[in-house]
Structures are given as structure tokens and as C-alpha cells.
Tab-separated table of C-alpha atoms in Angstrom:
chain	number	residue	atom	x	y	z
A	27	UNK	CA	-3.389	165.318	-93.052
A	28	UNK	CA	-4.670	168.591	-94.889
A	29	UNK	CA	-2.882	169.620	-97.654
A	30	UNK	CA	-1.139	173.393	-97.592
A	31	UNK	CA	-3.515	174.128	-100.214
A	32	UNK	CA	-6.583	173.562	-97.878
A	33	UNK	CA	-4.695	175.818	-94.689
A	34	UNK	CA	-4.113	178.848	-96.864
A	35	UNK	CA	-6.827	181.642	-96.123
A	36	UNK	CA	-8.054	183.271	-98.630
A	37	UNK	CA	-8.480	186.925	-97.886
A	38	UNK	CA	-12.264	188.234	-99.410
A	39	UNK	CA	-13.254	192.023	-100.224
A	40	UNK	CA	-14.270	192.668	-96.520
A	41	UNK	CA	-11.404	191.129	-94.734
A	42	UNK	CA	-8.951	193.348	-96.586
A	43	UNK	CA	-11.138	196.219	-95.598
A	44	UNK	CA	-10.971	195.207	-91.862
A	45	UNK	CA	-7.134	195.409	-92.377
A	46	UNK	CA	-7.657	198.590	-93.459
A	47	UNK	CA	-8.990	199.157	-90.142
A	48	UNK	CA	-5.953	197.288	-88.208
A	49	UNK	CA	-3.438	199.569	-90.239
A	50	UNK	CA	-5.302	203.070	-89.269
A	51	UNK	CA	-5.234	201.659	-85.115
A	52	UNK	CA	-1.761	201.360	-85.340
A	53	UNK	CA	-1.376	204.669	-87.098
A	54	UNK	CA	-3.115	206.269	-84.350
A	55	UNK	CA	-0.776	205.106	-82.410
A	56	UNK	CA	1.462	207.733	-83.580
A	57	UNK	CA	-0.811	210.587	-84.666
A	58	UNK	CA	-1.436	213.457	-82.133
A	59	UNK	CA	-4.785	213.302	-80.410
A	60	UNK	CA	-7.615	215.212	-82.151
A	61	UNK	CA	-5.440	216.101	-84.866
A	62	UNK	CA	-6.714	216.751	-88.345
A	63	UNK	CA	-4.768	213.554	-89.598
A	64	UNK	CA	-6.039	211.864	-86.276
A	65	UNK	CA	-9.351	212.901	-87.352
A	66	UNK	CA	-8.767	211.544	-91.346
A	67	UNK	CA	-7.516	208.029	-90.074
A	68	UNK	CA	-9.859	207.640	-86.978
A	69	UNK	CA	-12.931	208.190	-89.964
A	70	UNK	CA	-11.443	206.005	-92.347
A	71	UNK	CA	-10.900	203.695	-89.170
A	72	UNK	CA	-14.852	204.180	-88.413
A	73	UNK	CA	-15.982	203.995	-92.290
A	74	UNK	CA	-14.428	200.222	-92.440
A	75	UNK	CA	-16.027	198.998	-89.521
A	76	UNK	CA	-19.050	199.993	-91.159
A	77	UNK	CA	-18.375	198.536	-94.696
A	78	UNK	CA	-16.896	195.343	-93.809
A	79	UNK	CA	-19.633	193.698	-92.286
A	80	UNK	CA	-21.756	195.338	-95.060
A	81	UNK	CA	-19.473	193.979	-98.013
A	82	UNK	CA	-19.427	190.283	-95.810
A	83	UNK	CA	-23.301	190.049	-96.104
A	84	UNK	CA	-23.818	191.672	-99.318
A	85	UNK	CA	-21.021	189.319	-101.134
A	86	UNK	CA	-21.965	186.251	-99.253
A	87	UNK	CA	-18.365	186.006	-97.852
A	88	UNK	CA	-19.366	186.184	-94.049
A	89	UNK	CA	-16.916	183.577	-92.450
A	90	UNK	CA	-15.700	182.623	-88.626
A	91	UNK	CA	-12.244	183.811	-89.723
A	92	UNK	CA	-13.895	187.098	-90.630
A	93	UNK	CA	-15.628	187.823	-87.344
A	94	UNK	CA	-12.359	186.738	-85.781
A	95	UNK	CA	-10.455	189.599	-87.716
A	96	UNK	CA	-13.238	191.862	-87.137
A	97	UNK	CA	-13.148	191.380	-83.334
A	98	UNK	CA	-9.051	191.901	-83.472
A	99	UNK	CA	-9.463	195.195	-85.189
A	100	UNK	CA	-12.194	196.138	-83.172
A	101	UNK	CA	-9.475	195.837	-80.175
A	102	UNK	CA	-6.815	197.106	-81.315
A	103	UNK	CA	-8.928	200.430	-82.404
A	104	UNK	CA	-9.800	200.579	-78.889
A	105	UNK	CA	-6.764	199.753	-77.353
A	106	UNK	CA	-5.650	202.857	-79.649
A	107	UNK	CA	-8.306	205.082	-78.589
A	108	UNK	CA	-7.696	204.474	-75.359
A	109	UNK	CA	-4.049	205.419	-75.126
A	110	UNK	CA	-4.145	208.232	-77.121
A	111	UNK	CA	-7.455	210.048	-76.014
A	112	UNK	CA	-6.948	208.783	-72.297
A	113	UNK	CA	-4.661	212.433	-71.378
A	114	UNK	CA	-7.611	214.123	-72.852
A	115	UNK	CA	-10.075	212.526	-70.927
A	116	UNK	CA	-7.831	212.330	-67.851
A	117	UNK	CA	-8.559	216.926	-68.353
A	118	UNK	CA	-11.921	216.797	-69.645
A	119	UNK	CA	-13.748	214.139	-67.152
A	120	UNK	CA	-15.133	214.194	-63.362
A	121	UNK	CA	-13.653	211.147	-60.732
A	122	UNK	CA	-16.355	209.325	-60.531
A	123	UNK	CA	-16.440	208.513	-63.703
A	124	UNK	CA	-13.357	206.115	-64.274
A	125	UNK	CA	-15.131	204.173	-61.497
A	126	UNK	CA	-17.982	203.819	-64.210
A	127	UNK	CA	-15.089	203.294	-66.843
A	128	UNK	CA	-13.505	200.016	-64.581
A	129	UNK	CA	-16.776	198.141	-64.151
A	130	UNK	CA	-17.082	198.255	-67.647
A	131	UNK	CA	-13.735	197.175	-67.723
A	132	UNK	CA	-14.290	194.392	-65.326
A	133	UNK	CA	-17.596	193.131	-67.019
A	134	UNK	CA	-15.493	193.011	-70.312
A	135	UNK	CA	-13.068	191.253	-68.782
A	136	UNK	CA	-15.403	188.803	-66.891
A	137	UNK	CA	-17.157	187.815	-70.230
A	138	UNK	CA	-13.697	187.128	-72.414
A	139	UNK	CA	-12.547	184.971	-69.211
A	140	UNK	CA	-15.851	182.985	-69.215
A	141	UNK	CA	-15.737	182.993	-72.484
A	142	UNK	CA	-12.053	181.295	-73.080
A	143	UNK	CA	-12.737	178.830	-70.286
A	144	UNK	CA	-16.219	177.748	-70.882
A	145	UNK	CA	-15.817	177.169	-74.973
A	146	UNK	CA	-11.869	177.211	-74.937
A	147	UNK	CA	-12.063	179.976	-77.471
A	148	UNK	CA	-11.639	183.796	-77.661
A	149	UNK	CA	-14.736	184.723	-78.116
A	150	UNK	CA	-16.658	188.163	-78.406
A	151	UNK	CA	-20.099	188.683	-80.288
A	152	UNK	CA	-21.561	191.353	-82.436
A	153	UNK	CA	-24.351	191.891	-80.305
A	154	UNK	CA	-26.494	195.101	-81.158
A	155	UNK	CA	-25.872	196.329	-77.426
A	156	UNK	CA	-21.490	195.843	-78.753
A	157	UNK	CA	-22.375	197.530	-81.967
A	158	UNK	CA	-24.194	200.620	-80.045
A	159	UNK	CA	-21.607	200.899	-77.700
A	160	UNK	CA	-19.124	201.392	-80.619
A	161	UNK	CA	-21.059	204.104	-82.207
A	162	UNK	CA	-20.935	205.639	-79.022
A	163	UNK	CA	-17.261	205.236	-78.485
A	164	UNK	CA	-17.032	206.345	-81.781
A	165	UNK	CA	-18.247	209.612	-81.919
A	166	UNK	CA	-16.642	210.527	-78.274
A	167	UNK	CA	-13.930	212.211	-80.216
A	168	UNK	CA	-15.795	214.298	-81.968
A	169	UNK	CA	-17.896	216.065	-79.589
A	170	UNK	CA	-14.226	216.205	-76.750
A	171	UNK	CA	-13.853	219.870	-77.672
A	172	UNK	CA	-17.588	220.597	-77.287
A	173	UNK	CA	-19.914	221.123	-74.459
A	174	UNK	CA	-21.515	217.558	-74.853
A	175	UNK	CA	-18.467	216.052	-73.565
A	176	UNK	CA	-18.807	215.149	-70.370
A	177	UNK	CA	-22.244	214.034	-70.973
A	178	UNK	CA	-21.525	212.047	-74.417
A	179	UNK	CA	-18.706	209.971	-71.890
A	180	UNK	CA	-21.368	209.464	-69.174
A	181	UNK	CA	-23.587	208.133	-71.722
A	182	UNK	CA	-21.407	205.988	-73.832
A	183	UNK	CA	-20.058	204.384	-70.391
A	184	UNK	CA	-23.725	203.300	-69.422
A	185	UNK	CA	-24.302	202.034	-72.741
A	186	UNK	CA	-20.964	199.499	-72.840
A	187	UNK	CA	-21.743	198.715	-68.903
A	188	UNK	CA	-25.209	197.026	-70.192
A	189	UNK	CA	-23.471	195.720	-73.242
A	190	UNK	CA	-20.749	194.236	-71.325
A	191	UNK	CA	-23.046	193.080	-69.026
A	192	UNK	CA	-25.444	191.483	-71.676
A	193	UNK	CA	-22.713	189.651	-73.091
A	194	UNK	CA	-21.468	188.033	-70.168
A	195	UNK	CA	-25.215	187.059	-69.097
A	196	UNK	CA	-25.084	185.608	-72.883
A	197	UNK	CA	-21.886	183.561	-72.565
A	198	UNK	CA	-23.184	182.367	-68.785
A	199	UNK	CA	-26.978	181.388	-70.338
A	200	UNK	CA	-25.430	179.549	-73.626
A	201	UNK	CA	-24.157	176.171	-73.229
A	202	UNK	CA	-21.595	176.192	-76.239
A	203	UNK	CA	-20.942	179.119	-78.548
A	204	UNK	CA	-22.963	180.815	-81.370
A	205	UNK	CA	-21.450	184.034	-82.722
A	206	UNK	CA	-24.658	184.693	-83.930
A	207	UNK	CA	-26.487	185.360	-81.064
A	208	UNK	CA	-27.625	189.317	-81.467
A	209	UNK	CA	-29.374	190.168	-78.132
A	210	UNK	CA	-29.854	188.184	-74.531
A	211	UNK	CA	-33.667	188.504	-75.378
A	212	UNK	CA	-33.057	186.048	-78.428
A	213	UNK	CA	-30.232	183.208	-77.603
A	214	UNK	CA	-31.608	181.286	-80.073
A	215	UNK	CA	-33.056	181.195	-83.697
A	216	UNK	CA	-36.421	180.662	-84.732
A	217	UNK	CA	-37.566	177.299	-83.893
A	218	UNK	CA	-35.111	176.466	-82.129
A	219	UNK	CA	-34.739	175.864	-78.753
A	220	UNK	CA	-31.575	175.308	-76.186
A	221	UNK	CA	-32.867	171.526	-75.729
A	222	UNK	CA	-31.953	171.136	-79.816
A	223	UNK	CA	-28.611	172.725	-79.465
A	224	UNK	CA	-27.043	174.300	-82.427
């Protein structure tokens, strides 16, 4: 039986910086859309995700429990985002584009489902097509009040529909899970091959 001493978790530089993150979604929460403190928080929201992976590598502190944390902010930012810029979008975008907005959706959801049933784990991966979607998302606020708008949504929708749909081609080719795994076009490391497994 493990002792409490080896179940505590020890928080590291970058996970308290991705609680940063998990503190500004649920300010959002309660912020008024596009906002100059909406604006203040959603950066400082935006600035972590960038530095905690970046403090992760550069201390040597990268760890399962990490990623974990990372993905939970990640969805809570969104889930944020969504609620709060959704009435703006709702005025500012054309019909046919929430159809766009629920396959994404739907892919997302496919590959979290496959995901928890084939490796009985949540699982999501930091895939470059994930981390280019979430610039896009990103920067959608910024550029609502512009002209870009409509064509800044179109674009970050086709970039998480092939993200979403790279992933769940990922989880479906992979017979157990690696976190690492960056792009469909490389499911496994050099010199390695899906015959050696991990």
C-alpha cells in the first residue's frame, strides 16, 4: 500500500501557471463579453497557455499529471469562451456556419468517446493541428468588432474540423495511448514502429 507521502502531488512552476489559467476561465465567466477586463483576463488566460508548456520543457518538469491539468484548463477556457462570446457570435455570424461549428463538435466528441472506451482514459493530445486551432480560437475575440470577423470564424472552424478530425483518425490508428503523438503523419517515434509498441 503507498504511503500518503507517495499520493501527494507536488505542484511544479508550470502547473501553478496552468491554474492561473483555470482561475481567469472561471472569471470570464462573470466578466462582460469584449470588455476591457474581459480583454485583461482572456490575455493573461492566453499568455499561460503559452508559458506553461514552455516552463514544463525548459525546467524538465513535463509530467502526465501536467498534460492532464493542461487539457482541463484548456476546456474550461473554452467552455468559457463559448458561453460568453456565443450572443456575439449568435449577431455577428451567417447560418450555415453553426452547421460547420456542430461537426466540429461531433468530431470532438467522437474522438473523447473513442478515446475513454478504447484506453479507458480521458484522453486529448497536444497535437500541432489542437495547438493551431487554439491560436485560432484565440484570437477570434480580437478581430469580433472588425471586418475580419466573419472570415477569421470561417477559418478557425475549418482549422479545428481537420484537427478534430486528425485526432480521432489518431486515437482509431493507435492501439494504446501515447500523449506524445504530435501529427497523424508521425504516430510513432523514430525507430520505432507500431509492431514494437511503446
Amino acid at each position: 500500500m503507498a504511503s500518503m507521502k507517495e499520493k501527494t502531488i507536488k505542484l511544479t512552476g508550470a502547473d501553478w501557471i496552468t491554474l492561473v489559467r483555470i482561475v481567469g476561465a472561471v472569471a470570464l465567466f462573470f466578466l462582460k463579453p469584449l470588455s476591457v477586463p474581459f480583454y485583461i483576463v482572456y490575455s493573461l488566460c492566453g499568455i499561460s497557455d503559452v508559458l506553461d508548456g514552455w516552463v514544463a520543457r525548459r525546467t524538465g518538469t513535463v509530467s502526465e499529471f501536467g498534460s492532464k491539468l493542461d487539457s482541463v484548463a484548456d476546456l474550461l477556457f473554452y467552455a468559457a469562451m463559448l458561453l460568453r462570446l456565443l450572443p456575439v457570435l449568435l449577431q455577428t455570424m451567417p447560418g450555415w456556419f453553426w452547421y460547420g461549428v456542430a461537426i466540429v463538435l461531433l468530431l470532438r466528441a467522437a474522438s473523447y468517446l473513442l478515446a475513454a472506451f478504447k484506453y479507458r482514459r480521458f484522453a486529448s493530445l497536444h497535437t500541432y493541428g489542437n495547438k493551431l486551432t487554439g491560436f485560432a480560437i484565440f484570437a477570434l475575440p480580437y478581430l469580433l468588432k472588425t471586418p475580419l470577423a466573419v472570415g477569421a470564424c470561417f477559418t478557425a472552424c475549418a482549422i479545428a474540423g481537420l484537427s478534430s478530425l486528425e485526432e480521432l483518425l489518431i486515437h482509431l490508428a493507435q492501439k494504446d495511448y501515447r500523449p506524445q503523438v504530435k501529427t497523424i503523419f508521425r504516430l510513432y517515434p523514430k525507430g520505432q514502429s507500431a509492431a514494437k509498441g511503446k
